[in-house]
Coordinates of C-alpha atoms and ligand atoms in Angstrom, one line a residue:
M986 CA 0.0 0.0 0.0
Q987 CA 1.2 3.5 -0.8
P988 CA 1.6 6.1 2.0
A989 CA -1.1 8.8 2.5
I990 CA 0.4 12.0 1.1
T991 CA -0.6 15.5 2.3
L992 CA 0.8 19.0 1.6
A993 CA 2.0 21.5 4.2
P994 CA 3.5 25.0 3.8
S995 CA 6.5 24.6 6.1
L996 CA 8.6 22.1 8.0
Q997 CA 7.5 21.1 11.5
E998 CA 9.9 20.5 14.3
N999 CA 10.5 17.1 15.9
Q1000 CA 9.5 15.0 12.9
H1001 CA 11.4 12.7 10.7
T1002 CA 12.5 15.0 7.9
V1003 CA 13.9 14.5 4.4
Y1004 CA 15.5 17.6 2.9
L1005 CA 16.6 17.7 -0.7
L1006 CA 19.8 19.7 -1.3
A1007 CA 20.1 22.0 -4.3
P1008 CA 23.7 22.6 -5.6
E1009 CA 23.9 25.7 -3.3
P1010 CA 21.8 24.4 -0.4
D1011 CA 19.8 26.7 1.9
F1012 CA 19.9 25.1 5.3
S1013 CA 17.9 27.8 7.1
P1014 CA 14.6 25.8 7.3
L1015 CA 16.3 23.0 9.1
G1016 CA 17.6 24.9 12.1
L1017 CA 21.1 23.4 11.9
S1018 CA 23.9 24.9 14.1
E1019 CA 26.8 26.6 12.4
A1020 CA 29.0 23.6 13.2
E1021 CA 26.5 21.2 11.7
Q1022 CA 26.1 23.2 8.6
Q1023 CA 29.9 23.2 8.1
W1024 CA 30.1 19.5 8.7
V1025 CA 27.3 18.8 6.3
S1026 CA 28.7 21.1 3.6
Q1027 CA 32.1 19.5 4.0
K1028 CA 30.7 15.9 4.0
L1029 CA 28.7 16.5 0.9
K1030 CA 31.3 18.4 -1.0
G1031 CA 30.9 17.3 -4.6
D1032 CA 29.7 14.0 -3.2
E1033 CA 26.3 12.6 -3.6
G1034 CA 24.3 10.5 -1.2
V1035 CA 22.1 10.6 1.9
L1036 CA 23.4 12.0 5.2
S1037 CA 21.5 11.0 8.3
L1038 CA 21.5 13.3 11.3
N1039 CA 20.2 11.5 14.4
R1040 CA 18.0 13.8 16.6
Y1041 CA 17.3 10.9 19.1
H1042 CA 13.5 11.0 18.6
H1043 CA 13.7 11.8 14.9
W1044 CA 16.0 11.7 11.9
I1045 CA 17.0 14.4 9.4
F1046 CA 18.0 12.8 6.1
L1047 CA 19.8 15.2 3.8
V1048 CA 19.6 14.0 0.2
K1049 CA 21.8 15.1 -2.6
A1050 CA 21.7 13.6 -6.1
P1051 CA 24.9 13.6 -8.1
K1052 CA 25.2 16.4 -10.7
K1053 CA 24.6 15.3 -14.2
Q1054 CA 25.1 17.1 -17.5
Q1055 CA 21.8 16.1 -19.2
A1056 CA 18.3 16.7 -17.9
P1057 CA 17.1 13.0 -18.2
Q1058 CA 20.1 11.7 -16.3
Q1059 CA 19.6 14.4 -13.7
D1060 CA 16.0 13.5 -13.3
E1061 CA 16.9 9.8 -13.0
A1062 CA 19.5 10.6 -10.4
W1063 CA 16.7 12.0 -8.2
R1064 CA 14.5 8.9 -8.7
Q1065 CA 17.5 6.8 -7.8
A1066 CA 18.0 8.9 -4.7
G1067 CA 14.4 8.1 -3.8
H1068 CA 15.2 4.5 -4.0
K1069 CA 18.2 5.0 -1.7
L1070 CA 16.0 6.8 0.7
A1071 CA 13.5 4.0 0.7
G1072 CA 16.2 1.7 1.9
L1073 CA 17.1 4.0 4.8
L1074 CA 13.4 4.5 5.8
K1075 CA 13.0 0.8 5.9
K1076 CA 16.1 0.2 7.9
E1077 CA 15.0 2.8 10.5
K1078 CA 11.4 1.8 10.3
V1079 CA 10.3 5.4 9.7
Q1080 CA 6.5 5.5 9.4
A1081 CA 5.8 9.2 8.9
L1082 CA 8.0 11.9 7.5
Q1083 CA 8.0 15.3 5.9
L1084 CA 9.8 16.1 2.7
G1085 CA 11.2 19.5 1.8
G1086 CA 13.2 20.8 -1.2
G1087 CA 12.7 22.0 -4.8
T1088 CA 9.4 21.1 -6.4
Q1089 CA 10.6 19.0 -9.4
E1090 CA 13.2 17.3 -7.2
Q1091 CA 10.4 16.4 -4.7
L1092 CA 8.3 14.8 -7.4
L1093 CA 11.1 12.9 -8.9
L1094 CA 12.4 11.6 -5.6
L1095 CA 8.8 10.7 -4.7
E1096 CA 8.5 8.7 -7.9
G1097 CA 11.6 6.7 -7.2
L1098 CA 10.6 6.3 -3.5
L1099 CA 7.0 5.1 -4.3
L1100 CA 8.1 2.7 -7.0
S1101 CA 10.7 1.2 -4.6
L1102 CA 8.0 0.5 -1.9
Y1103 CA 6.5 -2.2 -4.1
S1104 CA 6.6 -5.8 -2.9
F1105 CA 5.0 -9.1 -4.0
D1106 CA 4.6 -11.3 -1.0
K1107 CA 1.2 -12.9 -1.7
Y1108 CA 2.8 -16.4 -1.5
K1109 CA 4.9 -15.9 1.6
T1110 CA 3.2 -17.7 4.5
K1111 CA 5.6 -16.4 7.1
K1112 CA 4.8 -12.8 8.1
Q1113 CA 7.1 -10.4 6.4
D1114 CA 8.7 -7.4 8.0
S1115 CA 5.5 -5.4 8.6
W1116 CA 7.2 -2.0 8.2
R1117 CA 5.2 0.4 6.0
L1118 CA 5.7 4.1 5.3
Q1119 CA 2.3 5.4 6.3
D1120 CA 2.3 9.2 6.1
L1121 CA 4.2 11.6 4.0
T1122 CA 3.9 15.3 4.1
L1123 CA 5.3 17.3 1.2
I1124 CA 6.5 20.7 2.2
S1125 CA 5.7 23.0 -0.7
S1126 CA 3.8 26.1 -1.6
E1127 CA 4.0 25.2 -5.4
L1128 CA 2.7 21.6 -5.5
N1129 CA -1.0 20.9 -5.5
M1130 CA -2.8 17.7 -4.6
E1131 CA -3.7 16.9 -8.2
Q1132 CA -0.1 16.5 -9.2
V1133 CA 0.5 14.3 -6.2
R1134 CA -2.6 12.1 -6.9
E1135 CA -1.6 11.8 -10.6
L1136 CA 1.8 10.5 -9.6
Q1137 CA 0.3 8.1 -7.1
Q1138 CA -2.1 6.7 -9.7
L1139 CA 0.7 6.3 -12.1
V1140 CA 2.7 4.4 -9.5
S1141 CA -0.3 2.2 -8.6
A1142 CA -0.7 1.4 -12.3
T1143 CA 2.9 0.3 -12.4
W1144 CA 2.5 -1.8 -9.3
H1145 CA -0.5 -3.5 -10.8
A1146 CA 1.4 -4.3 -14.0
R1147 CA 4.2 -5.7 -11.9
T1148 CA 1.9 -7.9 -9.9
L1149 CA 0.3 -9.3 -13.0
I1150 CA 3.8 -10.2 -14.3
N1151 CA 4.9 -11.7 -10.9
E1152 CA 1.9 -14.0 -10.6
P1153 CA 2.8 -17.6 -11.7
V1154 CA 0.7 -19.4 -14.3
V1155 CA -0.7 -21.8 -11.8
Y1156 CA -2.9 -18.8 -10.8
L1157 CA -2.7 -16.5 -13.8
T1158 CA -4.2 -18.5 -16.6
A1159 CA -5.6 -16.7 -19.6
T1160 CA -9.0 -16.8 -18.0
Q1161 CA -7.7 -15.4 -14.7
L1162 CA -5.8 -12.7 -16.6
S1163 CA -9.2 -11.6 -18.0
R1164 CA -10.7 -11.6 -14.5
E1165 CA -7.8 -9.4 -13.3
L1166 CA -8.2 -7.0 -16.3
E1167 CA -11.9 -6.7 -15.4
G1168 CA -11.0 -5.9 -11.8
L1169 CA -8.5 -3.2 -12.9
G1170 CA -11.2 -1.8 -15.2
R1171 CA -13.7 -1.5 -12.4
E1172 CA -11.2 0.1 -10.1
A1173 CA -9.8 2.7 -12.6
G1174 CA -12.8 3.2 -14.8
F1175 CA -12.4 1.5 -18.2
A1176 CA -14.5 -1.2 -19.9
V1177 CA -13.3 -4.7 -20.5
E1178 CA -14.9 -7.1 -22.9
V1179 CA -13.7 -10.7 -22.8
F1180 CA -14.0 -12.9 -25.9
E1181 CA -14.1 -16.6 -24.9
E1182 CA -13.0 -19.5 -27.1
G1183 CA -16.2 -19.7 -29.2
K1184 CA -16.1 -16.1 -30.2
I1185 CA -12.3 -16.4 -31.0
Q1186 CA -13.2 -19.3 -33.3
S1187 CA -15.9 -17.3 -35.0
L1188 CA -13.5 -14.5 -35.5
K1189 CA -11.1 -17.1 -37.1
M1190 CA -8.2 -15.9 -35.0
G1191 CA -6.0 -18.8 -36.3
G1192 CA -2.8 -17.5 -34.7
L1193 CA -4.3 -17.4 -31.1
L1194 CA -6.0 -20.7 -31.6
A1195 CA -2.9 -22.4 -32.9
V1196 CA -0.8 -21.3 -30.0
N1197 CA -3.5 -22.4 -27.6
A1198 CA -3.9 -25.8 -29.3
G1199 CA -1.6 -27.6 -26.9
S1200 CA -3.1 -26.2 -23.8
T1201 CA -5.7 -27.5 -21.4
Q1202 CA -6.8 -24.0 -20.7
P1203 CA -8.9 -21.9 -23.1
P1204 CA -7.6 -18.7 -24.6
T1205 CA -9.2 -15.3 -24.2
F1206 CA -9.1 -12.1 -26.3
N1207 CA -9.6 -9.0 -24.2
V1208 CA -10.8 -5.7 -25.4
L1209 CA -10.2 -2.8 -23.0
E1210 CA -11.7 0.5 -23.8
Y1211 CA -11.4 3.9 -22.2
K1212 CA -13.5 6.5 -24.0
P1213 CA -14.4 9.4 -21.7
E1214 CA -16.8 12.1 -22.8
G1215 CA -15.0 14.9 -24.4
S1216 CA -12.1 12.8 -25.7
V1217 CA -9.7 14.9 -27.8
N1218 CA -9.2 12.3 -30.5
S1219 CA -11.8 11.1 -32.9
K1220 CA -9.9 7.9 -33.9
P1221 CA -8.7 5.8 -31.1
L1222 CA -5.1 5.1 -30.0
I1223 CA -4.7 1.3 -29.8
L1224 CA -2.4 -0.5 -27.4
V1225 CA -1.8 -4.2 -28.1
G1226 CA -0.1 -6.4 -25.5
K1227 CA 1.3 -9.9 -25.8
G1228 CA -0.5 -12.1 -23.2
V1229 CA 1.4 -15.4 -23.2
V1230 CA 0.8 -16.3 -19.6
Y1231 CA 3.5 -19.0 -19.9
D1232 CA 5.8 -19.8 -22.7
T1233 CA 7.3 -23.3 -22.7
G1234 CA 8.1 -23.0 -26.4
G1235 CA 5.4 -25.6 -27.3
L1236 CA 6.7 -28.7 -29.1
S1237 CA 9.8 -26.6 -30.0
L1238 CA 10.4 -26.8 -26.3
K1239 CA 12.7 -24.3 -24.9
P1240 CA 16.1 -25.9 -24.8
T1241 CA 18.8 -25.0 -22.3
A1242 CA 18.6 -25.0 -18.5
G1243 CA 17.1 -21.8 -17.3
S1244 CA 15.6 -20.5 -20.5
M1245 CA 12.1 -21.3 -19.4
D1246 CA 12.4 -20.2 -15.8
L1247 CA 11.2 -16.6 -16.3
M1248 CA 8.5 -17.4 -18.9
K1249 CA 5.6 -16.5 -16.6
S1250 CA 6.6 -13.0 -17.6
D1251 CA 5.7 -13.5 -21.2
M1252 CA 2.5 -11.6 -20.6
S1253 CA 4.5 -8.4 -19.7
G1254 CA 3.2 -6.6 -22.8
A1255 CA -0.4 -7.3 -21.6
A1256 CA 0.6 -5.9 -18.2
T1257 CA 2.0 -2.7 -19.8
V1258 CA -1.3 -2.2 -21.7
A1259 CA -3.4 -2.8 -18.6
G1260 CA -1.2 -0.5 -16.5
A1261 CA -1.4 2.3 -19.1
L1262 CA -5.2 2.1 -19.4
Y1263 CA -5.3 2.1 -15.6
A1264 CA -3.2 5.2 -15.3
L1265 CA -5.1 7.1 -18.0
A1266 CA -8.5 6.2 -16.7
A1267 CA -7.7 6.7 -13.0
N1268 CA -6.4 10.2 -13.9
K1269 CA -9.3 10.8 -16.2
L1270 CA -7.3 12.0 -19.2
P1271 CA -9.6 13.0 -22.0
V1272 CA -8.3 10.5 -24.6
W1273 CA -9.9 7.6 -26.3
V1274 CA -7.7 4.5 -25.9
V1275 CA -8.4 0.8 -26.8
G1276 CA -6.3 -2.1 -25.4
L1277 CA -6.2 -5.4 -27.2
I1278 CA -4.8 -8.4 -25.4
P1279 CA -4.7 -11.9 -26.8
A1280 CA -4.0 -14.4 -24.0
T1281 CA -3.0 -18.0 -23.8
D1282 CA -0.2 -20.3 -22.6
N1283 CA 2.1 -22.0 -25.1
R1284 CA 2.5 -25.7 -24.3
P1285 CA 3.4 -29.0 -25.9
G1286 CA 0.1 -30.8 -25.5
E1287 CA -1.3 -33.7 -27.6
E1288 CA -3.1 -31.3 -29.9
A1289 CA -0.3 -28.8 -30.1
I1290 CA 0.7 -27.3 -33.4
T1291 CA 3.8 -28.8 -34.9
P1292 CA 6.8 -27.4 -36.8
G1293 CA 5.7 -27.8 -40.4
D1294 CA 2.0 -27.0 -39.8
V1295 CA 0.3 -24.3 -41.8
I1296 CA -2.2 -22.1 -40.1
T1297 CA -4.6 -19.4 -41.4
M1298 CA -4.6 -16.1 -39.6
C1299 CA -7.8 -14.0 -39.0
D1300 CA -7.0 -11.8 -42.1
G1301 CA -6.6 -14.9 -44.3
T1302 CA -2.8 -14.9 -44.4
T1303 CA -1.3 -18.4 -44.3
V1304 CA 1.7 -19.1 -42.1
E1305 CA 4.1 -22.0 -42.1
I1306 CA 5.1 -22.7 -38.5
L1307 CA 8.8 -23.6 -38.4
N1308 CA 9.2 -23.1 -34.7
T1309 CA 6.4 -23.2 -32.2
D1310 CA 8.5 -21.0 -29.8
A1311 CA 7.9 -18.1 -32.1
E1312 CA 4.4 -17.9 -30.8
G1313 CA 4.1 -14.2 -29.7
R1314 CA 4.0 -12.9 -33.3
L1315 CA 1.1 -15.3 -34.1
I1316 CA -1.2 -14.1 -31.4
L1317 CA -0.2 -10.4 -31.9
A1318 CA -0.8 -10.7 -35.6
D1319 CA -4.5 -11.6 -35.0
A1320 CA -4.8 -8.6 -32.6
L1321 CA -3.1 -6.3 -35.1
S1322 CA -5.6 -7.4 -37.8
Y1323 CA -8.5 -7.0 -35.4
A1324 CA -7.3 -3.4 -34.7
K1325 CA -8.0 -2.5 -38.4
K1326 CA -11.7 -2.3 -37.8
Y1327 CA -11.2 0.8 -35.6
S1328 CA -9.3 2.8 -38.3
P1329 CA -6.9 3.8 -35.5
E1330 CA -4.9 6.9 -35.4
L1331 CA -1.9 4.9 -34.1
V1332 CA -1.3 1.4 -32.9
L1333 CA 1.5 0.6 -30.3
D1334 CA 2.2 -3.0 -29.4
F1335 CA 4.2 -4.2 -26.4
A1336 CA 5.7 -7.7 -26.3
T1337 CA 8.4 -9.8 -24.8
L1338 CA 8.9 -11.0 -28.3
T1339 CA 12.5 -12.0 -28.9
G1340 CA 15.6 -13.0 -27.0
A1341 CA 17.4 -11.2 -29.8
A1342 CA 16.1 -7.8 -28.6
A1343 CA 17.2 -8.7 -25.0
R1344 CA 20.7 -9.8 -26.2
A1345 CA 21.1 -6.6 -28.3
I1346 CA 20.6 -4.0 -25.6
G1347 CA 20.0 -5.9 -22.4
P1348 CA 17.6 -4.7 -19.7
E1349 CA 18.6 -1.0 -20.1
G1350 CA 16.1 -0.1 -22.7
T1351 CA 13.4 -1.2 -25.1
V1352 CA 13.9 -2.0 -28.8
C1353 CA 11.3 -0.3 -31.0
M1354 CA 10.5 -0.2 -34.7
G1355 CA 7.6 0.7 -36.9
T1356 CA 5.8 2.7 -39.6
A1357 CA 4.6 5.7 -37.7
S1358 CA 5.8 9.2 -38.7
E1359 CA 9.2 10.5 -37.8
A1360 CA 7.5 13.0 -35.5
I1361 CA 5.8 10.2 -33.6
M1362 CA 9.0 8.3 -33.2
Q1363 CA 10.7 11.5 -31.8
E1364 CA 7.9 12.0 -29.3
L1365 CA 8.1 8.4 -28.2
K1366 CA 11.9 8.6 -27.8
Q1367 CA 11.6 11.8 -25.9
A1368 CA 9.0 10.3 -23.5
G1369 CA 11.5 7.4 -23.2
E1370 CA 14.3 9.7 -22.1
Q1371 CA 12.0 11.6 -19.7
T1372 CA 10.8 8.5 -17.9
Y1373 CA 14.1 6.8 -18.4
E1374 CA 12.3 3.9 -20.1
R1375 CA 14.6 4.5 -23.0
L1376 CA 14.0 3.5 -26.6
V1377 CA 16.4 2.3 -29.4
E1378 CA 15.0 2.2 -32.9
F1379 CA 15.8 -0.8 -35.2
P1380 CA 15.3 -0.6 -39.0
L1381 CA 12.6 -2.5 -40.8
W1382 CA 14.5 -2.6 -44.1
E1383 CA 12.8 -4.6 -46.8
E1384 CA 15.9 -6.7 -47.4
Y1385 CA 15.1 -8.6 -44.2
E1386 CA 11.8 -9.7 -45.5
K1387 CA 13.2 -12.6 -47.5
Q1388 CA 13.9 -14.3 -44.2
L1389 CA 10.2 -14.8 -43.7
E1390 CA 9.5 -16.3 -47.2
S1391 CA 7.9 -19.8 -47.1
S1392 CA 7.9 -22.2 -50.0
I1393 CA 4.4 -23.4 -49.2
A1394 CA 2.6 -20.5 -47.4
D1395 CA 2.5 -16.7 -47.5
L1396 CA 4.9 -16.4 -44.6
T1397 CA 6.9 -18.5 -42.1
N1398 CA 7.0 -17.5 -38.5
L1399 CA 10.7 -18.0 -38.2
G1400 CA 13.5 -15.7 -39.5
G1401 CA 17.1 -16.5 -39.9
P1402 CA 19.8 -16.7 -37.2
N1403 CA 20.5 -13.0 -37.3
A1404 CA 18.4 -9.8 -36.8
G1405 CA 15.8 -11.8 -34.9
A1406 CA 14.1 -8.8 -33.3
I1407 CA 13.7 -7.2 -36.8
T1408 CA 12.3 -10.2 -38.6
A1409 CA 9.8 -10.6 -35.7
G1410 CA 8.8 -6.9 -36.2
L1411 CA 8.5 -7.4 -40.0
F1412 CA 6.2 -10.4 -39.4
L1413 CA 4.0 -8.1 -37.4
K1414 CA 4.1 -5.3 -40.0
H1415 CA 2.4 -7.6 -42.5
F1416 CA -0.8 -7.4 -40.4
T1417 CA -0.9 -3.6 -40.1
D1418 CA -2.3 -1.0 -42.5
Y1419 CA -2.1 2.0 -40.1
P1420 CA 0.7 3.9 -38.4
W1421 CA 2.2 1.5 -36.0
V1422 CA 5.1 1.0 -33.6
H1423 CA 6.3 -2.3 -32.0
F1424 CA 8.1 -2.3 -28.7
D1425 CA 10.1 -5.5 -27.9
I1426 CA 10.4 -5.4 -24.1
A1427 CA 12.1 -8.8 -23.7
G1428 CA 15.1 -7.1 -22.1
P1429 CA 13.6 -4.8 -19.4
A1430 CA 10.3 -6.5 -18.6
F1431 CA 11.6 -8.8 -15.9
L1432 CA 14.8 -8.5 -13.9
T1433 CA 16.5 -11.4 -12.3
K1434 CA 18.4 -9.2 -10.0
A1435 CA 17.1 -6.0 -8.3
D1436 CA 17.9 -2.8 -10.0
S1437 CA 17.1 0.4 -8.0
Y1438 CA 13.4 1.4 -8.0
R1439 CA 12.7 -1.1 -10.8
G1440 CA 13.1 -3.8 -8.3
K1441 CA 13.4 -7.5 -9.0
G1442 CA 10.9 -9.4 -11.1
G1443 CA 8.3 -7.7 -13.2
T1444 CA 9.1 -4.0 -13.8
G1445 CA 6.0 -2.7 -15.4
V1446 CA 8.2 -1.1 -18.1
G1447 CA 6.2 0.9 -20.6
V1448 CA 3.5 2.2 -18.3
R1449 CA 5.2 5.4 -17.4
L1450 CA 6.5 5.8 -21.0
L1451 CA 3.0 5.5 -22.5
Y1452 CA 1.5 7.8 -20.0
R1453 CA 4.1 10.5 -20.7
F1454 CA 3.8 10.0 -24.5
I1455 CA 0.0 10.2 -24.5
K1456 CA -0.1 13.3 -22.3
H1457 CA 2.4 15.0 -24.6
H1458 CA 1.0 13.8 -27.9
Y1459 CA -2.5 14.9 -27.1
K1460 CA -1.3 18.1 -25.5
L1461 CA -2.7 17.3 -22.1
A1462 CA 0.4 18.2 -20.2
Ligands
BES468 N1 9.0 -15.1 -25.1 C1 10.0 -15.4 -26.0 C2 11.1 -14.3 -26.0 C3 11.9 -14.0 -24.8 C4 13.1 -14.6 -24.6 C5 11.4 -13.1 -23.9 C6 13.8 -14.3 -23.5 C7 12.1 -12.8 -22.7 C8 13.3 -13.4 -22.5 C9 9.5 -15.7 -27.4 O1 8.3 -16.3 -27.5 C10 10.5 -16.6 -28.0 O2 10.6 -17.7 -27.6 N2 11.2 -16.1 -29.0 C11 12.2 -16.9 -29.7 C12 11.9 -16.7 -31.2 C13 12.7 -17.6 -32.1 C14 12.1 -19.0 -31.9 C15 12.5 -17.1 -33.5 C16 13.6 -16.4 -29.3 O3 13.8 -15.2 -29.2 O4 14.4 -17.3 -29.2
MN469 MN1 8.4 -18.4 -27.4
ZN470 ZN1 7.0 -15.9 -25.9

């Protein structure tokens, strides 16, 4: 649970206090003695970090982020300082505190702090350390509660995305994912329509049905819609998310030790989409957004599709399956075809699609590619820098297309040994006829080792990126 946050005009005495230090800090609100001020200045000379002053009944934490040359890196330094602070608050079991300092720095530090307070302990039967930060007072005459609420909703959206990712498949089947989406829709205020297997059959979603063929659990296709009155856009923005609740590889079973261990996270794209809709709806942004989430597990059952099979997608395209582990593109293709009926302004898809993307840039960023205008790509990349969910664009050169040629069908689902992220993207492009960008989040979606405020496990990457992009693109900022 997040702390309750309130605003106050000035620092109170005798309370746990966090004070953010500007490059030339003004210590006057803190009532430090001359000697203390000198000690603090000396201690923090050029150096970053958190200094703790023990006042017996309360703490004063002085926080200074390292100086960076570029704005995105400077902002990120304050978020990271928020993470560092979270560690100290936990260690000292601080339950209530006041936070003073510059307005932007306060918001950034708060973002890092709140994102760091996430934990997933649903399956721990022993009581965990019950510490919780309960009350936080922001000392400011510039901030208003709306800004604070907006940030809190965005953090909640990211937490929800993380939890969906962290849930194992024994709980989070495709059907349960749909139930969770409905719950999030009720909580934040967006509509969720769930297509069950019969409807998916009548829509002839051959990609989703093929991937599901080896499963004992039915697939679902989820349509999330947030269309508030007075939406600024007349054509929707569509977000598509890969909802593979578990990826064993199917009959092309994942090979080496360890390669399957994290595959409960193969619905991270779905989590991004759900989190983004949650943030938009909870904050009542006047923008029409549709989320499309095809969901299934990918398993080697008796009826499973085989390498060599040919399937027919919902737009009639035939695909020769050469590797059943290249399943994400099959379910996304049907969702991208389905998106056409909305004549969307723009379609953005999020997917843990290829190991190749993860190998290329690791967990530090997201690989993207698409057919949207240069202006849109720039706006996306800028939002990526601002949220530090950074983007790297890969090319969709037509020369790569020959890797997807099949001798017996329109396409194969398997490219060659190189440029795997790109050939996966080109496969998806075949099913689009609108401006589109594909985000391969295989690298940053799930971390095996904790990294600052992103934590360990599901990160919810893409939620803050999308929120920032949408606010900017529709001039709602
Ligand atoms: N879900 C995986 C991609 C993945 C790998 C995500 C590692 C996160 C971490 C995807 O379905 C997959 O298996 N891709 C294959 C494609 C290949 C068979 C063309 C891959 O990347 O190896
Ligand atoms: Mn796979
Ligand atoms: Zn997969």
